XYZ file of C-alpha atoms in Angstrom:
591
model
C -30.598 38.374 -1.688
C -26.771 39.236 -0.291
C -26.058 43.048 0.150
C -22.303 44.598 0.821
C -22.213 46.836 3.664
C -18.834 47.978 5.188
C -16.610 46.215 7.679
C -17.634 49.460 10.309
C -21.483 48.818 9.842
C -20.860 44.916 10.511
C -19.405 45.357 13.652
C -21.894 48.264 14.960
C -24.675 45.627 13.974
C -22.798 42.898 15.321
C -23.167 45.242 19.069
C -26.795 46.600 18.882
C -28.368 43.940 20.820
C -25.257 43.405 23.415
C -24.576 44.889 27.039
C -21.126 46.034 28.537
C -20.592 44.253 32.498
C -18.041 46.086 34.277
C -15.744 43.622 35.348
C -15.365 45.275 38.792
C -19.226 43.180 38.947
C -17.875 40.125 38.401
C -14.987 40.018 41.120
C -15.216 40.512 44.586
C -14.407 43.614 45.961
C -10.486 43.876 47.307
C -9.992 43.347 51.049
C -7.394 44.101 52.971
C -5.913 42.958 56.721
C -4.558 45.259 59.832
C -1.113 45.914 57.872
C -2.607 47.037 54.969
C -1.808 43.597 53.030
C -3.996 42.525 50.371
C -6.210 39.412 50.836
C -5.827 36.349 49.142
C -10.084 36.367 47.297
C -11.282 33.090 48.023
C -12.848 31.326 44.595
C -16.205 30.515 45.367
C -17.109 26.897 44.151
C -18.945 26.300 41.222
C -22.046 24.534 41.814
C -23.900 23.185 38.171
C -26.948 21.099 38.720
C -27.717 18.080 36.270
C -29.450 19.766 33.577
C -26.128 22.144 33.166
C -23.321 19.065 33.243
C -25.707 17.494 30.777
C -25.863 20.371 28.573
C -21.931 20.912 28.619
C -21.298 17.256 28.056
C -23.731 16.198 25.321
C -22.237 17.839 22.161
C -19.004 16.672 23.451
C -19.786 13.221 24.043
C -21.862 12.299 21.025
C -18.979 13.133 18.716
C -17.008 10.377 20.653
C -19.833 8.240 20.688
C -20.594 8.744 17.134
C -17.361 7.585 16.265
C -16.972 4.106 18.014
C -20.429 3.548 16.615
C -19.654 4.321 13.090
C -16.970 1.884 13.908
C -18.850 -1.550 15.613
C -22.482 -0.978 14.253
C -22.240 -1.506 10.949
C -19.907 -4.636 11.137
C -22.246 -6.013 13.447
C -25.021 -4.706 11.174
C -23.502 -6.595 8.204
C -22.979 -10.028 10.158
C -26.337 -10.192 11.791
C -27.818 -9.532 7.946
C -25.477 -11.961 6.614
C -25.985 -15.314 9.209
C -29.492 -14.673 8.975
C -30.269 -14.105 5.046
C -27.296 -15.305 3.236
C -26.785 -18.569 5.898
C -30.253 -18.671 7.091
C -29.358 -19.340 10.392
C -30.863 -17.263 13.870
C -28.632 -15.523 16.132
C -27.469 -17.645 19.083
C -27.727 -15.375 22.498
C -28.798 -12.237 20.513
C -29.259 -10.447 23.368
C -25.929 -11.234 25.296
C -24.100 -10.004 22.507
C -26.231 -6.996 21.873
C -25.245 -5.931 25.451
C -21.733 -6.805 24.694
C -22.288 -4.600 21.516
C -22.643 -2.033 23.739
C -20.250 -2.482 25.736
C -17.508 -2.594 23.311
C -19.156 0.722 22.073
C -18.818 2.878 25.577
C -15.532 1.013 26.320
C -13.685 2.124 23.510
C -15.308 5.734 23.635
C -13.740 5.997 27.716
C -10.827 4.154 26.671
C -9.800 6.435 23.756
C -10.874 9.915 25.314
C -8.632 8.700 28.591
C -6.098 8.063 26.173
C -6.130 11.828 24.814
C -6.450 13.072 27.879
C -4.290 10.989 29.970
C -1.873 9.040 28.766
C -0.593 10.906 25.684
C 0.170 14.007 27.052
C 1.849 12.358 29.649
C 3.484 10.344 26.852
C 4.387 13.817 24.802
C 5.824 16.242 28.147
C 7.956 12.831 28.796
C 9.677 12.762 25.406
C 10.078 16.544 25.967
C 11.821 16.524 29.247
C 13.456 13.031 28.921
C 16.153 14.411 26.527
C 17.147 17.470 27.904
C 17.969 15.585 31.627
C 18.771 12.288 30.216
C 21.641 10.316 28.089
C 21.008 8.820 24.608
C 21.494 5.530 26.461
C 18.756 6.422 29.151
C 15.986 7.677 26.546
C 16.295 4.030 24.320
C 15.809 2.103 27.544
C 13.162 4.320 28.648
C 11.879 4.163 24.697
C 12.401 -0.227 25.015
C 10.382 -0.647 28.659
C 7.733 1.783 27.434
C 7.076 -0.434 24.232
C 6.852 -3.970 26.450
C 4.104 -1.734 28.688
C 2.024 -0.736 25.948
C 2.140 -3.971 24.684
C 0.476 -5.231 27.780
C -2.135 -2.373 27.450
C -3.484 -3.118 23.768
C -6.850 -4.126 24.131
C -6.570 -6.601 20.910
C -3.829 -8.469 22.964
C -6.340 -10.142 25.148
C -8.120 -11.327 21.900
C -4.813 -13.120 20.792
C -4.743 -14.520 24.186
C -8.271 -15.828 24.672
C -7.069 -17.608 20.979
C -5.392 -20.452 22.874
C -8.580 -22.420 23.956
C -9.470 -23.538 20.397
C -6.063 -24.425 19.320
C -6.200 -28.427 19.522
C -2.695 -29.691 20.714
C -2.824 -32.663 18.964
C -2.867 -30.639 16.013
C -0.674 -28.111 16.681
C 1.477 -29.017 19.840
C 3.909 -25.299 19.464
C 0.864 -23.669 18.817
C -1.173 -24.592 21.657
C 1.736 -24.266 23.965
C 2.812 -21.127 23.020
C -0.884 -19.555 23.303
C -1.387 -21.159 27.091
C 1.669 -22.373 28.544
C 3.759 -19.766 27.311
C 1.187 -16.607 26.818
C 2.874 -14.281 29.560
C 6.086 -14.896 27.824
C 4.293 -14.612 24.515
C 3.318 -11.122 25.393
C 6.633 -10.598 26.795
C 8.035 -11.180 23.571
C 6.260 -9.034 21.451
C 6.425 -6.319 23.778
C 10.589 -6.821 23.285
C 10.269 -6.336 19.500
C 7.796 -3.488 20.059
C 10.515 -1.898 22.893
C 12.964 -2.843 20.123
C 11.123 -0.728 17.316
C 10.201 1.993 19.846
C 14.242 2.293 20.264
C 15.222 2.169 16.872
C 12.562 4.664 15.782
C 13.979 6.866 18.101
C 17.093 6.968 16.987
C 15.781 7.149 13.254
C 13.932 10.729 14.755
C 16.684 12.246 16.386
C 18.967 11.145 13.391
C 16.191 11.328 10.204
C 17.579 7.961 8.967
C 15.418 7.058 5.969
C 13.072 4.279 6.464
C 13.779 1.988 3.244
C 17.099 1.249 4.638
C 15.433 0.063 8.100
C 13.128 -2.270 6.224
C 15.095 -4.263 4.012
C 17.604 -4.839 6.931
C 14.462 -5.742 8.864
C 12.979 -8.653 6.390
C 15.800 -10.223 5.949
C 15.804 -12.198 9.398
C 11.575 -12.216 8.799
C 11.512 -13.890 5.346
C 14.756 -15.711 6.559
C 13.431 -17.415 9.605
C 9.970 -17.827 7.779
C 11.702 -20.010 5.157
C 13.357 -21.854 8.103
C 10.777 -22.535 9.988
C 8.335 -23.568 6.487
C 10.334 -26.551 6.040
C 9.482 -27.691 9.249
C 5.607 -29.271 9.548
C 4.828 -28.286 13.172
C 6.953 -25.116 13.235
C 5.156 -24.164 9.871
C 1.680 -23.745 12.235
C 3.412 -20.945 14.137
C 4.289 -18.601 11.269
C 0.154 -17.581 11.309
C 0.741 -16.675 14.758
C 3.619 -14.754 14.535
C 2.658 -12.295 11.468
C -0.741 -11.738 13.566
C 1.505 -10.430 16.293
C 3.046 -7.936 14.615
C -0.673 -6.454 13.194
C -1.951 -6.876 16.800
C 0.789 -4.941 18.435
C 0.234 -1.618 15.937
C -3.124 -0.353 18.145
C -5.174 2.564 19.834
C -2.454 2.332 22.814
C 1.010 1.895 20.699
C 1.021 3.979 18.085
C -0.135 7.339 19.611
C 1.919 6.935 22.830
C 5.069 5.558 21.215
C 4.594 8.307 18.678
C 4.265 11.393 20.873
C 6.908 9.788 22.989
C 8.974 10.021 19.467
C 8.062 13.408 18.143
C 8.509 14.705 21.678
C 12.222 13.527 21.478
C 12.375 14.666 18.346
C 11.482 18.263 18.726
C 13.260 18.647 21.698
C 16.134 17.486 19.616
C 15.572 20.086 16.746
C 14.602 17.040 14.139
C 10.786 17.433 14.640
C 10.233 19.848 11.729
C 10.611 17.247 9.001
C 7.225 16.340 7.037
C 8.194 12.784 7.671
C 8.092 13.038 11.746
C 5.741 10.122 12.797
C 5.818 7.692 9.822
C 7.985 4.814 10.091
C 8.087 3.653 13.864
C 4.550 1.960 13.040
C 6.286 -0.376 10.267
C 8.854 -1.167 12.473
C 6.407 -1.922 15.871
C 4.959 -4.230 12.844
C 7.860 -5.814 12.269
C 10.068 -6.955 15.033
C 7.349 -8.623 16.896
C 7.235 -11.459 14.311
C 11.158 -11.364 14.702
C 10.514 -12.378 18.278
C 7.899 -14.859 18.539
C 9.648 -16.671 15.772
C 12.635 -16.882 17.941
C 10.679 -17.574 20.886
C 8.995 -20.417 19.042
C 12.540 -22.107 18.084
C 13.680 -21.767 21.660
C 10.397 -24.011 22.745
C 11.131 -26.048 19.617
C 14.697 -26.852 21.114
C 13.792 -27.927 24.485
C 10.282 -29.881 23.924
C 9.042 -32.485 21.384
C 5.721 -32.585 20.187
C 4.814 -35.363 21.912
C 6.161 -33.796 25.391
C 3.761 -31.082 25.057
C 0.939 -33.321 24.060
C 1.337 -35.780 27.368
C 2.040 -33.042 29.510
C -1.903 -30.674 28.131
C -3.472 -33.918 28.815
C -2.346 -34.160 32.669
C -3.126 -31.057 33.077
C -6.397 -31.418 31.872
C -6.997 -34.301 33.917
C -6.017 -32.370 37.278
C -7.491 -29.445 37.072
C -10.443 -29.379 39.818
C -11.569 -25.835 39.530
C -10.636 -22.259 38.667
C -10.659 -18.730 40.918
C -12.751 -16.156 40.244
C -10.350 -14.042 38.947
C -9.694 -16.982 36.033
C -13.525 -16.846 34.817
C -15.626 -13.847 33.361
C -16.038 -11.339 34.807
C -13.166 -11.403 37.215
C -10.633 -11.964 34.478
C -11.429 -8.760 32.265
C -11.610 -6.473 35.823
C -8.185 -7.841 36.892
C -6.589 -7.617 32.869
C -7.708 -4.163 32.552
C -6.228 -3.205 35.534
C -3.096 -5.300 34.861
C -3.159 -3.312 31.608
C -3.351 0.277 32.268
C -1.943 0.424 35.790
C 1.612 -0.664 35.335
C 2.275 1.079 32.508
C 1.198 4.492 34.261
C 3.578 3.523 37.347
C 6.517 3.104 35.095
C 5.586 6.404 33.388
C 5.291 8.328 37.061
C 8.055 7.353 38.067
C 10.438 7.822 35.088
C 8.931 11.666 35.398
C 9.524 12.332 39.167
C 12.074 9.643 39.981
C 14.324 9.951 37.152
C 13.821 13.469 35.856
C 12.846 14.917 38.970
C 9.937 16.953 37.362
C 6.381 17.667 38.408
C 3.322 16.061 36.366
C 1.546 18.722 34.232
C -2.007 18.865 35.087
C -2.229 16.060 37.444
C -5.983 15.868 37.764
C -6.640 15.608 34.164
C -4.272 13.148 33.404
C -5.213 10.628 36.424
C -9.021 11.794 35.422
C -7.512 10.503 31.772
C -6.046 7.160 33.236
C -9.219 6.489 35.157
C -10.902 6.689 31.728
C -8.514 4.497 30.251
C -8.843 1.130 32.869
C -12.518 2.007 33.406
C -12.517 1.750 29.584
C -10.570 -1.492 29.060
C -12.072 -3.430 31.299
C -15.814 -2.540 30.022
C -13.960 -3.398 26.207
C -12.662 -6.509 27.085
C -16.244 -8.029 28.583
C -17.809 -6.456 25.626
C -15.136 -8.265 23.557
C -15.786 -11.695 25.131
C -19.350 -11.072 25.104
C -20.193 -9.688 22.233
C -17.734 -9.079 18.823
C -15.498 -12.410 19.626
C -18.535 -14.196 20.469
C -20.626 -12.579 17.165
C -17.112 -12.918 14.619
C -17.058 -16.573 15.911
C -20.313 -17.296 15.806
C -20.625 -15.826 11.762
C -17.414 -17.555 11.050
C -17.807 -20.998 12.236
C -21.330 -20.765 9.764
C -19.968 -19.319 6.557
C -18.592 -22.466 5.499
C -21.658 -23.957 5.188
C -22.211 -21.871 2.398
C -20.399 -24.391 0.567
C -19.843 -27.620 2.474
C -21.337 -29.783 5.372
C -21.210 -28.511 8.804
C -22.770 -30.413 11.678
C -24.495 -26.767 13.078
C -26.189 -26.778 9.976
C -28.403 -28.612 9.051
C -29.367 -28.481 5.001
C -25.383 -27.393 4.584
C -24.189 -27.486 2.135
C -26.283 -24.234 1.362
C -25.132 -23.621 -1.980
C -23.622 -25.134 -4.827
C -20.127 -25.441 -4.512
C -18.451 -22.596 -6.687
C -20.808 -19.798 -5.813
C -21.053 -21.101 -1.629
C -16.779 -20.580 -2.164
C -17.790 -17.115 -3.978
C -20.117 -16.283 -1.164
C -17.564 -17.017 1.402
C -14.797 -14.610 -0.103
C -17.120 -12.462 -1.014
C -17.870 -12.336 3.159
C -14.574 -11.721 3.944
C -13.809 -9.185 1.290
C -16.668 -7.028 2.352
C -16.231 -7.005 5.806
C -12.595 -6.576 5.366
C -13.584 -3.145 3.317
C -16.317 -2.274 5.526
C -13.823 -2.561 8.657
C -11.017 -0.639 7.475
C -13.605 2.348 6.296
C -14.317 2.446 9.679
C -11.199 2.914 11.478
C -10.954 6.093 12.646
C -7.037 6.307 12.672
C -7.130 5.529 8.880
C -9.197 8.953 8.219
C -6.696 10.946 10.252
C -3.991 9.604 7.998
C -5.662 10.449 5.034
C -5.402 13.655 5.769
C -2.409 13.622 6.561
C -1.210 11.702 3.347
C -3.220 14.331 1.814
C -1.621 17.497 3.115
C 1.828 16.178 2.738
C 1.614 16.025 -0.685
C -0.294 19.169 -1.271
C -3.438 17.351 -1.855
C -2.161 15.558 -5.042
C -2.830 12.264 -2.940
C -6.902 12.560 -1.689
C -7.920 11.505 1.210
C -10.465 9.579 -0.260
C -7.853 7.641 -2.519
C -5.357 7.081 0.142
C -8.290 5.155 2.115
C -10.053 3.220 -0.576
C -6.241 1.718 -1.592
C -6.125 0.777 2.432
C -9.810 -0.798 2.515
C -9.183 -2.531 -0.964
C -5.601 -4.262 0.488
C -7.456 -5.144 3.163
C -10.489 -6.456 1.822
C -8.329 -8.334 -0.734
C -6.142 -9.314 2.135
C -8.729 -10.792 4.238
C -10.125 -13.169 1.130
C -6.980 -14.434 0.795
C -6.419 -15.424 4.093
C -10.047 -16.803 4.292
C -8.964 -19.097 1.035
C -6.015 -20.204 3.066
C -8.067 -21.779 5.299
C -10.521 -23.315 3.116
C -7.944 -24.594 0.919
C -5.322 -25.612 3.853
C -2.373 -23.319 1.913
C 0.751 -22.870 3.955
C 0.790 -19.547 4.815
C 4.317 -18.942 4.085
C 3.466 -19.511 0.436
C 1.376 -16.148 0.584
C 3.575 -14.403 2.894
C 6.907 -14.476 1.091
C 5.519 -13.633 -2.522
C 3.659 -10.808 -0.677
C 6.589 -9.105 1.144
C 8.902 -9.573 -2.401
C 6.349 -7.603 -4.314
C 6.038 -5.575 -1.341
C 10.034 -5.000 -1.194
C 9.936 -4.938 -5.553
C 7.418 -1.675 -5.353
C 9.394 0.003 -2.385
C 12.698 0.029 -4.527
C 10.784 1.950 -7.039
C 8.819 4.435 -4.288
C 9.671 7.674 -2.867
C 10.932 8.191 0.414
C 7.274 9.668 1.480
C 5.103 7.265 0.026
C 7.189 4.068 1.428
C 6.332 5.841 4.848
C 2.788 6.178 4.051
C 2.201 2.978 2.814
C 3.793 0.939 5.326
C 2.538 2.493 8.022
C -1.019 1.965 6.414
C -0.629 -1.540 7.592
C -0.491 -0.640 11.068
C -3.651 1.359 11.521
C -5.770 -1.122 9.709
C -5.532 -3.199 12.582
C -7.416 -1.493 15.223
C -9.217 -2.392 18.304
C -11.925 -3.247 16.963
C -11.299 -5.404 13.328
C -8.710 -7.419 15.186
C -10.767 -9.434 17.656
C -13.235 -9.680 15.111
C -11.309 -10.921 12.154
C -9.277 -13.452 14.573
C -12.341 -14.778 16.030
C -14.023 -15.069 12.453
C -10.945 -17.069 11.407
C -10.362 -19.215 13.916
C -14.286 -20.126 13.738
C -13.547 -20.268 9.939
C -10.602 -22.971 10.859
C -12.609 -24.944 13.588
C -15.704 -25.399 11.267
C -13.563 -26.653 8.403
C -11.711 -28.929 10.936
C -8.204 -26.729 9.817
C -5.162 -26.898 12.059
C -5.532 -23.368 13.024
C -6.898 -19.854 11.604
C -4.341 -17.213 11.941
C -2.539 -16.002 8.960
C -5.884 -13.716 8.595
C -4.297 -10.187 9.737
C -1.424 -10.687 8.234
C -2.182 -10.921 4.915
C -4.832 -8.051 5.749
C -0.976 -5.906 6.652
C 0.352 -6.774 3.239
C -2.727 -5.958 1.040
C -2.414 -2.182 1.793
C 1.195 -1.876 1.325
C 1.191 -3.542 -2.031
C -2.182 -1.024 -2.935
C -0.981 2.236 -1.344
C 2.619 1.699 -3.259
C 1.213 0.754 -6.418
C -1.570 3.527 -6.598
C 1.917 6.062 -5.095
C 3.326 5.103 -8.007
C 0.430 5.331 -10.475
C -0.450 8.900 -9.198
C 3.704 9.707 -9.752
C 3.273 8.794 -13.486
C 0.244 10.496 -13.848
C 2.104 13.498 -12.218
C 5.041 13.187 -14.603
C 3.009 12.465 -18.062
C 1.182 15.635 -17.392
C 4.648 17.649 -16.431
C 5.860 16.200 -19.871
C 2.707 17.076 -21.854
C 3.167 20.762 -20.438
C 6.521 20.850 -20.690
C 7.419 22.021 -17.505
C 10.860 22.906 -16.446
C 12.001 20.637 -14.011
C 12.891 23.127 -11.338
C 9.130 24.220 -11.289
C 8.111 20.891 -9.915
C 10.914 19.310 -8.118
C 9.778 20.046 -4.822
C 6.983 18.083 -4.974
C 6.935 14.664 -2.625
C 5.334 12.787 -5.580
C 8.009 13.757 -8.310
C-alpha cells in the first residue's frame, strides 16, 4: 500500500540512519618545512586483499562474460544437438573443442574490453587532435594506413587465412594460390580497400556527402569486374573469395576504431552533430575490399597459368622437410596475435607523439587496454582453431549426409532426398538467425535505428529484418554449394534488387540498412560460417565453399530496405487516413 509524503520528509528519512565524517578525518593533517612551505602529502598506497578485487570485479566482469556467452554457447549448443540427433553422429574430440569453446569465450571478452579501453579512445583523442595540427592530405593518409592495420588486427582474418589448406589446386589453381602463396598480399589488399573506405568516409564526414551517391559509384566497378571475371571458368572460383572479404573486413576491430577515428574528425570539424554521423563508412569498408582482391586476382591471372601454379604447389609439396615452431599451433596464434595488435598500436603512438607532438591521455589504461587486446587475440585465435573452426567444420562436412552418401557416414544417405535437402537449409537458416541474434553490435544498432527515428523503427524489428536476411542469406549460399550455382548468378540479381530498393529509400534508412551488413559479420559467425561451408564444399566434393558470407551481407540489405519502406507506407496511409497537414510530419526520417 503506497502513501504520499512530501519531498522534505523523504529526504529527512532518507538521513536518519546516516553519519556526517569530517573530512579533516579523512586527510592527513597539513605539514609544513623550515620556510614555512607547505608539504607535498604523500598518498598512501592502497592495499585490497583478494576477497576486495574480487568483489569490485565480479559484477563488472560477468556482464562481459555474459555477453560473449550469449554469443558462442548457443551456436555451439545448436550444433552439438544437431550432429548428434538430427545426423546421429558423436562428437569427434569433444573435449578439445569444449576447451577451445572456452577459449574463444574469455578471448573475445579481453579482446573487446581492451578494445574499449585501449584502443578506441586512443582511436577517438587521435581523430580529435589529428585535424586541428594536421592537413586534409595528412588525416586521409593517416585515415588509409590505419585501415591496412586494422585489417591485420581482425580476428576473423586469420579464419580466411587458415581457409587455404582445403582449397585443392587442381581444382582451383587462383584460388589456392591466392589463399597460400599470396595470403600476406591478400591481406595487404583488403587492408588497401579498407584504408581506401576509411579515406573516403572521411571526407564524406567532414563534407556530409550523402551515401547513395557513394554506392552506386562504388558497384559499378564490383558488378563490372564480377561480370568480367564470370565469363572466365577459373577466375569465376575467386568471386566467392572476394565478396567474403569484404564481410570479413567489417569486425570488432574496424568498425569501432575507424568510426571513432571518423566522428572524432568530424566533430572537431563542426560536422559531428548530424543524426547520420557513423553510418556509411561500414558499407564502404564492405565494399572496396572486393574491389581489390578482384584486381589482385587479375594481376596473378596475367602473369601465371593454371597449370604454372599447379607444377609449381606440387614441388613445393615435395620439398618441404619440416616446419618451425612458430608455423604450427600454438606458436602460430602467439606470434599472429602479436603481429596483430602490436603494429597497429606503434603506428598509432607514433602518429600521436611523432607527428602531432601530443602526450597520450591516460597512458596506463590504454597500454592496460592494449595488453587486453593481444592477450585476447591470441587466446581467440587457439580457441578458433581449436574449437568453433574445428566444431563449424566438423557439423558441416556431416550435414550433407542428410541427403546423400558421404564416406564419414556410414548409413548416409540419412534421409530421403527432398526432406535431407530441407533439413540441410533448414541448418543453415537457423543458425544463420540464431547467429545474427547474437551479435552484440547488431543490438546496439537497434537502438540506435530506433532512436533515430523516434522509435517508429523498434529495435526488435530492425533486428529480426537483419537475422531473417541473414538466415535467408546463409540457405542460399548453402544451396549454392549443393547445387554447384555460380555464385555470380546470386550476387548480381542480389545487389540490382539491392540498388532497385535504395533508389526508392530515404537517405537514413539506406544508411541503416547497408551498414546492417557489416555488423552481421562478427568475430564470431564468420569463422564459423566459413568453416561450415568449406566443410559443406569438401564433403560434397565442390570446388570451393565461399560465397557463404556474402550472400549472408545482401540478405539484410534487401530485408532492412524493404521492411524501411513498408514501415514508410504504413507511416503515410495513416498520415492520409488522419489527414494530417504535411508540415506536421515532415520532419520525420521515415516520411
Amino acid at each position: 500500500m503506497s502513501q504520499e509524503i512530501s519531498f522534505s520528509q523523504f529526504t529527512r528519512e532518507l538521513n536518519v540512519h546516516l553519519d556526517s565524517v569530517s573530512y579533516n578525518e579523512l586527510v592527513p593533517p597539513v605539514e609544513y618545512d623550515e620556510n614555512g612551505d607547505e608539504l607535498e602529502t604523500r598518498k598512501e598506497t592502497i592495499r585490497v586483499g583478494s576477497g576486495e578485487i574480487y568483489r569490485l570485479l565480479q559484477p563488472y566482469l560477468s556482464v562481459r562474460l555474459n555477453e560473449q556467452i550469449r554469443a558462442v554457447l548457443p551456436l555451439a549448443v545448436y550444433l552439438v544437438i544437431f550432429q548428434l540427433f538430427i545426423l546421429r553422429e558423436n562428437i569427434v574430440d569433444a573435449t578439445i573443442i569444449t576447451g577451445g569453446l572456452l577459449a574463444v569465450i574469455f578471448g573475445l571478452m579481453l579482446f573487446m574490453e581492451g578494445l574499449k579501453v585501449g584502443l578506441m579512445p586512443f582511436g577517438e583523442s587521435l581523430g580529435i587532435s589529428l585535424p586541428a595540427k594536421a592537413g586534409l592530405a595528412v588525416v586521409l593518409a593517416v585515415a588509409f594506413l590505419l585501415g591496412i592495420g586494422v585489417t591485420f588486427a581482425e580476428p576473423a582474418i586469420g579464419a580466411l587465412q587458415t581457409a587455404g589448406s582445403l582449397v585443392d589446386v587442381a581444382k582451383a589453381p587462383y584460388l589456392y594460390t591466392i589463399l597460400n602463396d599470396w595470403a600476406g598480399i591478400l591481406v595487404l589488399a583488403v587492408g588497401a580497400g579498407v584504408g581506401l573506405a576509411a579515406a573516403l568516409g572521411t571526407i564524406r564526414f567532414i563534407y556530409g556527402w550523402s551515401l547513395k551517391p557513394l554506392i552506386y559509384i562504388t558497384l559499378v566497378p564490383v558488378l563490372g569486374l564480377t561480370l568480367f571475371m564470370a565469363t572466365d571458368a577459373e577466375m569465376m572460383k575467386v568471386l566467392g573469395l572476394a565478396f567474403d572479404c569484404g564481410a570479413v573486413t567489417t569486425g570488432p576491430v574496424t568498425v569501432p576504431l575507424v568510426l571513432s577515428l571518423g566522428i572524432g574528425i568530424a566533430n572537431a570539424a563542426g560536422k559531428g552533430g548530424d543524426s547520420l554521423s557513423g553510418f556509411g563508412i561500414v558499407t564502404l569498408a564492405s565494399l572496396f575490399p572486393i574491389i581489390a582482391v578482384m584486381i589482385l586476382a587479375l594481376y596473378i591471372s596475367s602473369q601465371y597459368t593454371p597449370e604454372m601454379i599447379i607444377e609449381s604447389a606440387s614441388a613445393v609439396q615435395t620439398t618441404v622437410a619440416g616446419t618451425q615452431w612458430f608455423e604450427t599451433t600454438p606458436g602460430v596464434e602467439i606470434i599472429g596475435g602479436i603481429r596483430a595488435i602490436v603494429p597497429l598500436v606503434i603506428f598509432l603512438l607514433l602518429v600521436m607523439t611523432v607527428l602531432l607532438r601530443e602526450k597520450i591521455p591516460t597512458p596506463k589504461m590504454i597500454f592496460f587496454g592494449i595488453f587486453l587486446c593481444v592477450l585476447g587475440m591470441i587466446v581467440f585465435s587457439l580457441g578458433l582453431s581449436y574449437g568453433l573452426s574445428k566444431l563449424g567444420s566438423q557439423s558441416g562436412g556431416l550435414v550433407p549426409a542428410a541427403f546423400t552418401h558421404i564416406n564419414a557416414v556410414e548409413d548416409s544417405p540419412l534421409y530421403m532426398l527432398w526432406l535431407g535437402l530441407f533439413i540441410a537449409l533448414a541448418f543453415a537458416w537457423l543458425l544463420g538467425f540464431g547467429a545474427t541474434l547474437a551479435e552484440p553490435a547488431l543490438n546496439a544498432l537497434g537502438m540506435t535505428v530506433e532512436n533515430l527515428t523516434n522509435g517508429s523503427f523498434k529495435k526488435q524489428t530492425l533486428m529480426y529484418a537483419v537475422s531473417f536476411g541473414v538466415a535467408f542469406g546463409i540457405s542460399i549460399g548453402v544451396a549454392k554449394i549443393i547445387f554447384d550455382i555460380p555464385i555470380a548468378y546470386l550476387l548480381v540479381p542480389g545487389y540490382i534488387i539491392a540498388i532497385i530498393l535504395t533508389v526508392f529509400s530515404n537517405e537514413e534508412f539506406v544508411n541503416i540498412a547497408w551498414d546492417s551488413a557489416g555488423v552481421t559479420t562478427g568475430p564470431v559467425t564468420v569463422p564459423l560460417v566459413l568453416a561450415m561451408g568449406l566443410g559443406f564444399g569438401n564433403a560434397l566434393g565442390a570446388i570451393e565453399g565461399f560465397g557463404i558470407l556474402s550472400m549472408a551481407s545482401i540478405g539484410p540489405i534487401v530485408c532492412v530496405l524493404s521492411t524501411g519502406l513498408y514501415i514508410r507506407w504504413k507511416i503515410n496511409r495513416r498520415h492520409a487516413s488522419a489527414k494530417l497537414e504535411p508540415e506536421q510530419y515532415e520532419g520525420s526520417p521515415l516520411v
